[in-house]
Coordinates of C-alpha atoms in Angstrom, one line a residue:
M556 CA -0.1 -0.3 0.2
S557 CA 2.0 3.1 -0.5
A558 CA 2.4 6.0 1.6
V559 CA 0.2 8.5 0.1
A560 CA -2.7 7.4 -2.0
A561 CA -3.1 8.8 -5.4
P562 CA -5.3 12.6 -5.3
A563 CA -8.9 12.0 -6.4
A564 CA -10.7 14.5 -8.9
V565 CA -12.5 17.1 -6.6
D566 CA -15.6 17.6 -8.0
A567 CA -16.4 21.4 -7.7
T568 CA -20.2 21.2 -7.4
A569 CA -20.0 18.9 -4.3
P570 CA -21.3 20.2 -1.2
V571 CA -18.0 20.6 1.1
R572 CA -19.0 18.5 4.2
R573 CA -17.8 20.1 6.9
Q574 CA -19.7 18.8 10.3
R575 CA -18.3 17.7 13.3
V576 CA -19.5 15.9 16.7
R577 CA -18.7 15.5 19.6
V578 CA -18.1 12.3 21.2
P579 CA -17.0 11.6 24.6
M580 CA -13.8 9.5 25.1
R581 CA -14.9 6.6 26.8
L582 CA -15.9 5.0 23.7
V583 CA -13.1 5.3 21.7
S584 CA -10.5 3.8 24.6
S585 CA -13.3 1.9 26.2
A586 CA -13.0 -1.8 25.6
A587 CA -16.3 -2.4 26.2
Y588 CA -17.7 -1.0 23.4
A589 CA -17.0 -2.9 19.6
D590 CA -15.8 0.0 16.6
V591 CA -18.9 -0.8 15.3
A592 CA -20.5 1.2 18.3
L593 CA -18.0 4.7 17.2
S594 CA -18.9 4.6 13.8
V595 CA -22.8 4.7 14.9
Y596 CA -22.9 7.3 17.7
V597 CA -21.4 9.4 16.1
K598 CA -23.5 9.0 12.0
V599 CA -26.7 9.2 15.0
K600 CA -25.6 12.3 16.4
A601 CA -25.1 13.9 13.3
L602 CA -29.2 13.1 12.0
G603 CA -29.7 14.5 16.2
L604 CA -28.8 17.3 15.4
R605 CA -31.9 17.9 12.8
P606 CA -34.9 19.7 13.4
E607 CA -37.0 16.6 14.0
G608 CA -34.4 14.5 15.0
C609 CA -32.7 11.2 14.2
Q610 CA -36.1 9.3 12.8
A611 CA -33.5 7.2 10.1
K612 CA -34.1 3.4 10.3
S613 CA -31.4 0.8 10.5
S614 CA -31.0 0.4 7.8
T615 CA -30.8 4.0 6.7
I616 CA -27.5 4.4 8.9
A617 CA -26.3 1.5 6.9
S618 CA -26.6 2.8 3.9
Y619 CA -25.1 5.9 4.8
L620 CA -22.1 4.5 6.7
G621 CA -21.5 1.6 4.1
L622 CA -22.4 -1.1 6.2
S623 CA -24.4 -4.2 7.0
T624 CA -27.4 -3.8 9.0
A625 CA -26.9 -6.4 11.6
S626 CA -23.8 -4.5 12.2
V627 CA -25.2 -1.4 12.7
E628 CA -27.9 -3.1 14.8
R629 CA -25.4 -4.3 16.9
G630 CA -24.0 -1.2 17.5
M631 CA -26.6 0.2 18.7
T632 CA -27.4 -2.6 20.9
Q633 CA -23.7 -2.1 22.8
L634 CA -24.9 1.9 22.9
R635 CA -27.9 1.1 24.2
R636 CA -27.0 -1.0 28.0
P637 CA -25.2 0.7 30.1
G638 CA -21.2 0.7 30.0
P639 CA -19.1 -0.8 33.3
D640 CA -19.5 2.3 34.8
G641 CA -23.7 2.3 34.5
V642 CA -23.8 5.5 31.5
V643 CA -25.9 4.9 28.6
E644 CA -25.4 6.4 25.9
L645 CA -28.4 5.5 23.1
V646 CA -32.4 5.8 23.4
S647 CA -34.1 4.4 21.7
D648 CA -38.2 5.8 21.6
R649 CA -40.6 3.1 19.8
R650 CA -43.5 4.7 17.7
T651 CA -46.9 4.1 16.4
L652 CA -48.7 5.3 14.0
P653 CA -53.1 5.8 15.4
G654 CA -53.6 3.4 13.0
G655 CA -51.5 0.9 15.1
T656 CA -48.6 0.3 12.6
G657 CA -45.0 1.1 14.1
T658 CA -42.7 3.4 12.3
S659 CA -39.0 4.1 13.1
A660 CA -37.6 5.0 16.3
L661 CA -36.5 8.0 17.5
R662 CA -33.0 8.2 18.7
T663 CA -31.1 10.7 20.8
V664 CA -27.8 10.4 22.7
R665 CA -26.6 11.7 26.5
A666 CA -25.7 14.9 27.0
M667 CA -21.9 14.9 27.9
T668 CA -21.3 16.7 31.0
R669 CA -18.5 19.6 31.1
T670 CA -15.9 17.9 32.4
E671 CA -16.0 14.5 30.2
A672 CA -12.9 13.9 27.7
F673 CA -13.7 14.4 24.4
V674 CA -12.7 14.2 20.8
W675 CA -14.3 16.0 17.4
L676 CA -15.0 13.7 14.5
P677 CA -15.9 14.7 11.4
V678 CA -19.4 13.2 10.1
A679 CA -17.8 12.8 7.0
A680 CA -14.5 10.7 8.1
A681 CA -17.5 7.6 9.5
E682 CA -19.0 7.4 6.3
D683 CA -15.3 7.4 4.3
L684 CA -13.9 4.9 7.0
T685 CA -14.2 1.3 8.4
P686 CA -14.9 1.4 12.4
R687 CA -11.6 0.1 13.3
Q688 CA -9.7 3.2 10.7
L689 CA -12.3 5.1 12.9
R690 CA -11.4 4.7 15.3
A691 CA -7.4 4.9 15.1
F692 CA -8.1 8.1 13.3
A693 CA -10.1 9.3 16.6
L694 CA -7.1 8.3 18.9
I695 CA -4.6 10.1 16.4
A696 CA -6.7 13.1 16.5
Y697 CA -7.1 12.9 20.8
A698 CA -3.2 12.9 20.7
Q699 CA -3.0 15.4 18.4
A700 CA -5.9 18.1 20.3
R701 CA -4.3 17.4 23.5
G702 CA -0.1 17.5 22.4
I703 CA 0.4 14.0 22.7
A704 CA 3.6 12.0 20.4
L705 CA 1.9 9.3 19.8
T706 CA 3.6 5.9 18.9
E707 CA 2.3 3.3 17.1
A708 CA 2.9 0.9 20.1
E709 CA 0.5 3.2 21.8
L710 CA -2.0 3.1 18.9
A711 CA -2.4 -0.7 18.6
A712 CA -2.9 -0.8 22.8
G713 CA -5.9 1.5 21.7
L714 CA -7.4 -1.3 19.0
L715 CA -8.9 -4.2 20.6
H716 CA -9.7 -7.8 19.3
H717 CA -13.8 -7.6 19.8
S718 CA -13.9 -11.6 19.0
G719 CA -11.9 -14.9 19.0
K720 CA -9.4 -16.3 21.8
K721 CA -7.9 -12.8 21.9
A722 CA -11.2 -11.0 22.5
G723 CA -10.1 -7.4 24.8
Q724 CA -6.4 -8.1 23.4
P725 CA -4.5 -4.9 21.7
I726 CA -4.0 -5.6 18.0
S727 CA -0.1 -6.1 16.4
V728 CA 2.1 -3.1 16.4
T729 CA 1.8 -4.6 12.5
A730 CA -2.2 -4.8 12.4
A731 CA -2.1 -1.3 13.7
S732 CA 0.4 0.2 11.2
A733 CA -1.5 -1.2 8.2
V734 CA -5.1 0.3 9.6
V735 CA -3.0 3.9 10.2
D736 CA -1.5 3.2 6.3
A737 CA -5.1 3.1 5.2
V738 CA -6.3 5.7 6.8
E739 CA -3.8 8.0 5.0
A740 CA -4.4 6.1 1.5
A741 CA -7.6 7.9 2.4
R742 CA -6.4 11.0 3.1
W743 CA -8.0 11.4 6.8
V744 CA -4.6 11.6 7.8
T745 CA -0.8 12.6 7.1
V746 CA 1.8 10.5 8.7
Q747 CA 5.2 12.6 8.4
R748 CA 7.8 10.0 9.5
R749 CA 10.5 10.7 11.7
A750 CA 9.8 14.1 12.1
G751 CA 8.5 13.9 15.5
A752 CA 10.4 13.5 18.5
Q753 CA 13.2 10.7 18.8
G754 CA 12.9 9.6 15.2
R755 CA 8.8 9.1 16.1
H756 CA 6.6 9.3 13.2
R757 CA 4.4 12.4 13.7
Y758 CA 0.7 12.4 13.5
I759 CA -1.3 15.4 11.6
A760 CA -5.5 13.9 11.1
H761 CA -7.3 16.8 8.5
D762 CA -10.9 17.9 10.2
I763 CA -12.5 18.2 6.1
A764 CA -12.7 15.5 3.7
P765 CA -10.9 14.7 1.5
E766 CA -13.2 15.7 -1.9
A767 CA -13.3 19.6 -0.1
R768 CA -9.6 19.8 0.2
T769 CA -7.4 20.8 -3.0
D770 CA -4.1 19.2 -4.4
G771 CA -2.4 22.7 -1.9
G772 CA -4.0 20.9 1.2
C773 CA -3.3 17.3 1.8
A774 CA -1.9 16.2 -0.4
A775 CA 0.7 19.7 -0.5
V776 CA 1.5 18.1 3.6
A777 CA 2.6 14.5 2.6
E778 CA 4.3 15.9 0.0
V779 CA 6.7 18.2 2.0
A780 CA 6.6 14.8 4.9
E781 CA 7.9 12.5 1.4
A782 CA 10.6 14.6 1.4
A783 CA 11.8 14.9 4.7
V784 CA 12.8 11.7 5.1
T785 CA 13.4 9.6 2.2
S786 CA 13.3 6.1 2.5
G787 CA 14.8 3.2 0.6
S788 CA 11.9 2.3 -1.1
E789 CA 8.6 4.0 -3.2
E790 CA 6.3 1.7 -0.9
S791 CA 5.3 3.3 2.3
A792 CA 5.3 0.1 5.2
S793 CA 5.4 1.6 9.0
S794 CA 7.2 -0.2 11.6
E795 CA 6.8 -4.3 12.1
V796 CA 6.5 -6.0 15.1
G797 CA 10.0 -4.7 17.3
E798 CA 10.9 -2.3 15.0
G799 CA 9.9 1.3 16.8
S800 CA 8.8 3.4 14.5
G801 CA 11.3 2.4 11.6
S802 CA 10.6 1.4 8.1
P803 CA 10.8 -2.1 7.7
V804 CA 13.1 -1.2 4.5
G805 CA 16.3 -2.1 6.8
E806 CA 15.4 1.7 8.1
G807 CA 16.1 0.2 12.3
S808 CA 14.7 2.8 13.7
L809 CA 16.0 5.1 17.3
A810 CA 12.8 5.1 19.0
N811 CA 12.7 1.2 20.0
E812 CA 15.0 2.6 23.0
E813 CA 16.3 5.4 24.8
S814 CA 20.1 6.2 24.0
P815 CA 21.6 5.5 27.0
K816 CA 22.9 9.1 26.9
T817 CA 19.4 10.4 28.1
D818 CA 19.4 7.8 30.5
S819 CA 22.0 8.2 32.3
P820 CA 23.9 10.8 31.5
D821 CA 26.7 9.5 34.4
D822 CA 27.4 6.8 32.0
E823 CA 30.5 8.1 30.2
R824 CA 31.3 4.8 27.6
A825 CA 27.2 6.1 25.9
F826 CA 27.2 7.4 23.0
L827 CA 27.7 10.9 21.6
S828 CA 24.3 12.0 20.6
S829 CA 20.9 10.9 21.7
A830 CA 17.4 11.7 18.7
V831 CA 17.5 11.9 15.2
G832 CA 17.8 16.0 14.0
E833 CA 19.6 17.2 17.3
V834 CA 22.5 18.8 16.6
P835 CA 24.1 20.8 19.3
V836 CA 23.1 24.6 20.6
V837 CA 26.3 26.9 19.0
E838 CA 26.6 30.3 19.7
G839 CA 24.7 32.7 17.4
A840 CA 23.7 30.1 14.9
G841 CA 20.9 31.3 12.6
A842 CA 18.2 30.2 10.8
V843 CA 19.5 27.2 8.5
E844 CA 16.9 26.1 5.6
N845 CA 16.8 22.1 4.6
P846 CA 19.1 21.4 1.8
A847 CA 16.6 20.6 -1.1
D848 CA 19.0 17.7 -1.3
T849 CA 18.1 15.3 1.0
A850 CA 19.4 11.8 0.0
A851 CA 22.4 12.7 0.6
R852 CA 21.2 11.9 4.3
T853 CA 20.5 8.5 4.0
Q854 CA 23.4 7.9 0.9
A855 CA 25.6 5.9 4.1
G856 CA 25.4 2.3 4.4
G857 CA 24.1 -0.2 6.3
G858 CA 20.3 1.1 6.8
L859 CA 20.9 3.0 10.2
A860 CA 18.5 6.1 11.1
L861 CA 20.3 9.7 11.2
R862 CA 22.6 10.4 14.5
A863 CA 22.3 13.9 15.7
G864 CA 25.7 15.9 16.7
G865 CA 29.4 15.9 14.8
N866 CA 30.0 11.8 15.6
S867 CA 28.2 9.0 15.2
Q868 CA 30.2 6.4 16.5
P869 CA 30.4 5.2 20.1
S870 CA 33.0 6.5 21.9
P871 CA 36.5 4.0 22.6
S872 CA 35.7 2.8 25.6
K873 CA 32.4 1.1 23.4
P874 CA 33.4 -2.3 22.2
E875 CA 33.2 -2.9 19.1
T876 CA 29.8 -5.5 19.3
E877 CA 27.8 -2.9 20.6
K878 CA 28.2 -0.1 17.9
R879 CA 24.9 0.3 16.3
S880 CA 24.2 -1.0 12.9
S881 CA 21.9 -1.8 10.3
R882 CA 19.5 -4.9 10.3
G883 CA 22.0 -6.2 7.7
G884 CA 25.6 -6.4 9.6
G885 CA 26.4 -2.6 7.3
S886 CA 29.0 0.4 8.9
A887 CA 27.8 2.7 11.3
R888 CA 26.6 5.9 9.9
S889 CA 28.5 8.6 8.7
S890 CA 28.7 12.5 10.8
Y891 CA 25.0 14.4 10.5
D892 CA 25.4 17.3 7.7
G893 CA 22.4 18.3 7.9
P894 CA 20.6 21.9 9.6
Q895 CA 21.5 23.7 13.1
L896 CA 20.1 23.7 15.9
A897 CA 18.7 27.8 16.3
M898 CA 18.5 29.0 19.7
S899 CA 16.2 32.3 19.7
P900 CA 18.5 35.7 21.2
Q901 CA 15.8 36.1 24.5
I902 CA 16.6 32.2 25.2
Y903 CA 20.2 32.9 24.6
A904 CA 20.1 35.7 26.7
V905 CA 18.3 34.2 29.3
L906 CA 20.6 31.4 29.7
E907 CA 23.5 33.5 30.0
P908 CA 24.4 33.4 33.8
V909 CA 25.0 30.0 32.9
H910 CA 26.9 30.2 29.4
Q911 CA 30.2 28.8 31.0
L912 CA 27.5 25.5 31.8
L913 CA 26.0 25.7 28.6
E914 CA 29.0 25.3 26.5
R915 CA 29.8 22.3 29.1
V916 CA 26.4 20.7 27.6
T917 CA 27.6 17.3 25.2
S918 CA 24.7 15.9 24.7
D919 CA 22.2 17.2 22.2
F920 CA 18.7 16.2 23.4
V921 CA 19.3 18.1 26.8
A922 CA 20.0 20.9 25.1
R923 CA 17.7 21.0 23.6
Q924 CA 15.0 20.0 26.5
I925 CA 17.0 23.1 28.2
A926 CA 16.4 25.8 25.3
R927 CA 12.6 24.6 25.6
E928 CA 11.7 24.6 29.6
V929 CA 13.3 28.7 28.9
G930 CA 10.6 29.4 26.1
R931 CA 7.9 27.0 28.4
Q932 CA 8.7 29.3 31.6
L933 CA 8.8 32.9 29.1
R934 CA 5.4 32.1 27.5
G935 CA 4.0 31.3 30.9
G936 CA 4.4 35.1 31.9
T937 CA 7.4 34.6 34.0
D938 CA 9.8 37.9 33.1
A939 CA 13.4 37.0 31.6
E940 CA 14.7 39.6 34.4
R941 CA 13.6 37.0 37.4
L942 CA 14.1 33.6 35.3
Q943 CA 18.2 35.8 34.6
H944 CA 18.0 36.3 39.0
R945 CA 17.3 32.9 39.5
L946 CA 19.7 31.3 37.3
T947 CA 22.3 34.0 38.7
A948 CA 21.5 33.5 42.7
R949 CA 21.3 29.6 42.3
F950 CA 24.4 29.1 40.2
A951 CA 26.7 31.3 43.1
K952 CA 25.7 28.5 45.3
V953 CA 27.8 25.8 44.5
M954 CA 31.1 25.3 42.9
L955 CA 31.9 24.6 39.4
S956 CA 33.7 21.3 40.0
E957 CA 30.8 20.4 42.4
I958 CA 29.0 20.1 38.6
R959 CA 29.7 16.6 37.6
D960 CA 26.6 17.0 34.4
P961 CA 25.5 20.3 33.5
G962 CA 22.6 19.9 31.5
R963 CA 21.2 17.3 34.4
W964 CA 22.0 20.5 37.2
L965 CA 20.2 23.3 34.8
L966 CA 17.0 20.9 34.1
G967 CA 16.6 19.7 37.9
V968 CA 17.8 22.3 39.8
A969 CA 19.1 25.8 37.9
L970 CA 15.5 25.9 36.5
P971 CA 12.6 24.9 38.0
R972 CA 10.8 27.2 40.9
W973 CA 11.2 26.9 44.3
G974 CA 7.8 27.9 46.2
C975 CA 4.0 27.6 46.9
G976 CA 1.3 27.8 44.6
Y977 CA 1.7 31.6 44.4
Q978 CA 3.1 32.6 41.1
D979 CA 4.7 35.4 42.0
C980 CA 6.7 33.3 44.9
E981 CA 10.2 32.8 44.6
A982 CA 11.7 30.2 46.4
G983 CA 9.7 31.6 49.4
V984 CA 10.3 36.0 48.5
L985 CA 7.6 37.8 46.3
W986 CA 9.6 38.2 43.1
S987 CA 7.3 41.5 43.0
T988 CA 7.3 43.2 46.3
G989 CA 10.6 41.0 48.1
K990 CA 8.4 40.2 51.1
D991 CA 8.6 37.0 52.5
C992 CA 5.7 34.7 51.7
E993 CA 3.6 34.2 54.1
V994 CA 2.0 30.8 52.6
C995 CA 6.0 29.3 52.7
A996 CA 6.5 30.7 55.9
E997 CA 3.4 28.6 57.1
I998 CA 4.7 25.1 55.9
V999 CA 8.3 25.8 57.5
Q1000 CA 6.6 25.4 60.3
D1001 CA 4.3 23.3 59.4
K1002 CA 7.1 20.8 58.6
A1003 CA 9.3 21.5 61.3
A1004 CA 6.6 21.0 62.9
A1005 CA 5.9 17.8 62.1
R1006 CA 9.8 16.8 62.6
R1007 CA 10.0 17.8 66.0
R1008 CA 6.8 15.7 66.8
A1009 CA 8.0 12.9 64.4
Q1010 CA 11.3 13.2 66.4
R1011 CA 9.5 13.5 69.9
I1012 CA 7.5 10.0 69.4
E1013 CA 11.2 8.4 69.0
Q1014 CA 12.2 9.4 71.8
G1015 CA 9.5 8.2 73.9
L1016 CA 7.9 12.2 75.1
C1017 CA 4.9 13.2 74.5
P1018 CA 4.4 14.4 71.1
E1019 CA 2.9 17.8 72.3
H1020 CA 4.9 19.1 75.2
G1021 CA 7.6 17.0 74.8
T1022 CA 7.6 15.7 79.2
R1023 CA 7.6 12.1 79.7
P1024 CA 4.2 11.1 79.7
G1025 CA 2.3 9.0 83.4
P1026 CA 1.7 5.9 84.2
G1027 CA -1.4 6.3 82.3
G1028 CA 0.4 7.1 79.0
R1029 CA -0.5 11.3 79.3
C1030 CA 1.9 13.8 80.7
V1031 CA 0.9 16.5 83.3
D1032 CA 0.9 19.4 80.5
C1033 CA -1.7 17.2 78.7
V1034 CA -4.1 16.4 81.1
L1035 CA -3.6 19.9 82.7
D1036 CA -4.8 21.4 79.0
D1037 CA -7.5 18.7 78.7
A1038 CA -8.8 20.6 82.1
A1039 CA -8.4 24.0 80.6
R1040 CA -10.7 22.8 77.9
N1041 CA -12.9 21.2 79.2
P1042 CA -13.8 22.3 83.0
A1043 CA -15.3 20.3 85.3
P1044 CA -19.3 21.4 86.4
V1045 CA -19.5 23.5 89.4
P1046 CA -22.1 21.9 91.6
V1047 CA -24.9 23.8 92.6
P1048 CA -25.3 23.6 96.7
V1049 CA -28.6 22.2 97.9
Q1050 CA -30.0 24.2 101.1
C1051 CA -30.4 21.4 103.8
E1052 CA -33.8 21.2 106.0
V1053 CA -33.2 22.6 109.6
E1054 CA -33.9 19.9 112.4
G1055 CA -36.3 21.4 115.4
P1056 CA -39.7 22.9 114.6
P1057 CA -40.5 24.2 111.4
R1058 CA -39.6 28.3 111.0
G1059 CA -41.8 31.0 109.5
S1060 CA -41.6 34.9 109.1
C1061 CA -43.5 37.4 111.2
G1062 CA -46.7 38.6 109.6
D1063 CA -46.5 42.0 110.9
C1064 CA -42.4 42.9 110.5
G1065 CA -41.9 39.9 108.8
A1066 CA -38.6 38.5 111.0
R1067 CA -37.6 34.4 110.9
I1068 CA -39.7 33.3 114.1
V1069 CA -40.2 29.2 115.5
V1070 CA -43.7 28.3 114.6
I1071 CA -44.6 27.2 118.0
G1072 CA -47.7 28.6 120.7
R1073 CA -49.5 31.3 120.0
A1074 CA -48.0 31.9 116.9
L1075 CA -49.1 28.8 115.3
E1076 CA -52.5 31.4 115.9
D1077 CA -52.0 35.1 114.4
G1078 CA -48.7 33.8 113.2
L1079 CA -46.5 37.2 114.7
C1080 CA -43.4 37.3 117.4
K1081 CA -43.7 38.0 120.9
L1082 CA -42.4 42.1 119.9
C1083 CA -45.8 42.3 117.6
R1084 CA -47.5 40.0 119.4
E1085 CA -47.7 42.9 122.9
E1086 CA -47.7 45.9 120.2
A1087 CA -50.6 44.8 119.3
A1088 CA -52.1 43.5 122.7
V1089 CA -51.7 47.6 123.8
L1090 CA -52.8 49.6 120.9
G1091 CA -55.5 46.6 120.2
A1092 CA -57.2 48.9 123.4
A1093 CA -56.5 52.5 122.3
V1094 CA -57.8 51.7 118.6
V1095 CA -61.2 52.6 118.1
P1096 CA -63.6 49.2 116.7
A1097 CA -63.8 50.9 114.0
Q1098 CA -60.5 50.3 113.1
T1099 CA -60.7 46.6 113.3
A1100 CA -61.1 45.1 110.2
P1101 CA -64.6 43.4 109.3
A1102 CA -65.1 40.3 109.0
G1103 CA -64.7 39.9 105.3
Q1104 CA -62.3 42.9 104.1
E1105 CA -59.7 41.8 101.4
T1106 CA -58.4 45.3 100.8
C1107 CA -56.8 48.2 103.5
S1108 CA -59.1 51.1 104.6
G1109 CA -56.2 53.6 104.2
R1110 CA -56.1 55.9 101.3
D1111 CA -52.9 57.1 99.4
G1112 CA -54.1 60.3 99.2
D1113 CA -57.8 60.9 96.9
V1114 CA -57.4 57.2 95.6
P1115 CA -57.7 54.5 97.9
C1116 CA -55.6 51.9 98.8
G1117 CA -56.0 48.6 97.0
R1118 CA -53.4 46.7 99.2
K1119 CA -53.7 43.2 101.3
P1120 CA -54.3 44.4 105.2
L1121 CA -52.7 42.8 107.7
P1122 CA -54.4 40.2 109.9
S1123 CA -56.6 41.8 112.0
R1124 CA -56.0 44.9 111.1
S1125 CA -58.1 47.0 108.4
V1126 CA -55.1 49.0 107.2
C1127 CA -51.9 47.5 105.6
G1128 CA -48.2 47.7 106.7
I1129 CA -47.7 50.6 105.1
H1130 CA -50.6 52.6 107.1
R1131 CA -50.5 50.6 109.4
V1132 CA -46.7 52.1 109.9
Q1133 CA -48.7 55.6 109.6
E1134 CA -50.7 55.3 112.5
L1135 CA -47.7 54.0 114.4
A1136 CA -45.7 57.1 113.6
G1137 CA -48.8 59.4 114.1
E1138 CA -49.8 58.0 118.0
V1139 CA -46.0 58.3 119.1
A1140 CA -46.3 62.2 117.6

C-alpha cells in the first residue's frame, strides 16, 4: 500500500462536508464498545442535530455508513446498554402510528458533561472509513488535540480484538500500521515519518473531507512529509513488530529504546548523541534552511537512522560489538550534516549567567530540552529578568567543580521555580514586593513541627509538650490542657433542711420566728404580739378589720389603697406604720 494515496479528482460542485460531532472518549478508549459502536454513534448524533431528530431506520443508517444492517443494530445494542460505569449513551423511543402501524424509533444520545474527555470527529470520516479505521483516526485526533506524541505501539494498544480467542487484547503493531496506512490512503491522516521527537512518526489528522481539499492541502502536506526523510523504497510501510517507528525496508529505529546518554547522563561510555535531527546548540547560530537534496542524508551504508551531532561512533571505551548497525550488518552512519539548531536570541540572553555550563552540555537532546524549558516559562508569564536572577543566584551557591552533569543541573536545579503555588513566589520571597511569602513560612513551620513531633515520638516523649508521659500514658501538661479546655461543672449547693420545729416569718414585721405556741394562731412574733395587744385597746373599734375585708381601708391621697390588710387590722403594713408614727408623735 502506498504511503499517500493518489489525490482524487475534486468535484467543485460537490457540497463540502464540514459537520463535526463531539464524541466521548469513553467510547474510543473503552474495551466494552466495539468499533462499529463508534461509527453508529457519530452518525446517529449527526442526524439528531436536525430539527426532527434522528428518525432514520437501521437500514438507512447502514447505507450511510456502508455497513450491514446487522452490524449497525449490534452497535446500537451496545450503545443502549449501560457501560462498565453505568452510563447509557443511546436512548431509542419506539413509536406507533395512530392506526397501529409501527414506524422507526426516535434515537437520541445522552447530554455530555462539561468535565468529561471528548474528541471532535468529522461525520464524513465515519462514512469514508471503516469502524476500525475510524477508531484509529479518533485516537490520532485526540492525541493531536492534547499535544501527545503518539507512537504506533500506543496506537495499537487502543485498537482491540472484539471476537475470537484474543477478544479484549490489543492488536499487533503490524496490524495497527496497516490500519494507519489505510487511513492515510483515504487522505484523512498525513504521516510525517521520522519527523517527531526521537525519530517517531508525526500524525496529522484532518477535519475536512478529502474531496473538499485541493492538491495544495493534504497532498502538499504529504509531499513535504515524504521529502523530509527519504526511505529506501517507494512503498510506504510502517514499522513491523519490534521495530519501533522505523520502516521495515532496512531503516531501523532510534525510538525503540532510549539512548544510554539520555537515560543515564553519568554513563560516560554512552553514545554522544541522542535523537534524530538533534544537533548541538551553537552560539549565534542563525536559521538554516533544509537542503534541497534530502537524499544525501540516507546515502551512508548500513540502514541506520540519522544520528545527531558531529560523531555517530561510540566512545573508544565501548566494545566494537556494541556499535549500532543495520539489520543487515552494515557499517555505521557518517556524521550528520543537516541544519543546525537555532536558539532564539531571547532564550540565549536569558541563559547568559550559565553560558559556561551551557557550553559543557554535550547531549544535543538535553540542550534542546533546556531551550524548550526556558521558552515554556517565558510563554507562561515569567519575566526574563526574574529567570536570569534565578540562574545567577543558584549558580553562585555551588562550585563549578561540584556540577558533574551541567545539563542535568540546569534542568533539575537551576531552571525550576521553587516556592508555593503562588506564581509570584520565588523560593519563599515574593518577586513583585521582595517580602517573605506567608504561605511558604507556614509550610516551613508545619514541616518543622512535623519533624519535631516525629522526633519526640521516636524518643518516647509527649509529641505535644516533649515531656515524659505518666503511668496512664499521658503527661501532666496534657492533663492540664484537657482540664482547661473542658472544665468540670460546678456543683450547685443544696439547701439543707434545719432540724427542729418549723420556722416561718412574722406576719407583721417579717422576722423569722419559730412557729410554735401562740405563733401558730396569729403568725406574729412576740414583740408584734405585745404591741398589737397594747394598741388594740386604744384603737377605735372602727379600725378593726371587718369580717371579709380584702383590701386596705386607708387611702393614698385621694385614691383608695388596694393592698391587702394585715391580719387583725383593717389597714396594710404601710398605713399601719403611718398610724403608729402619728400616735408616737
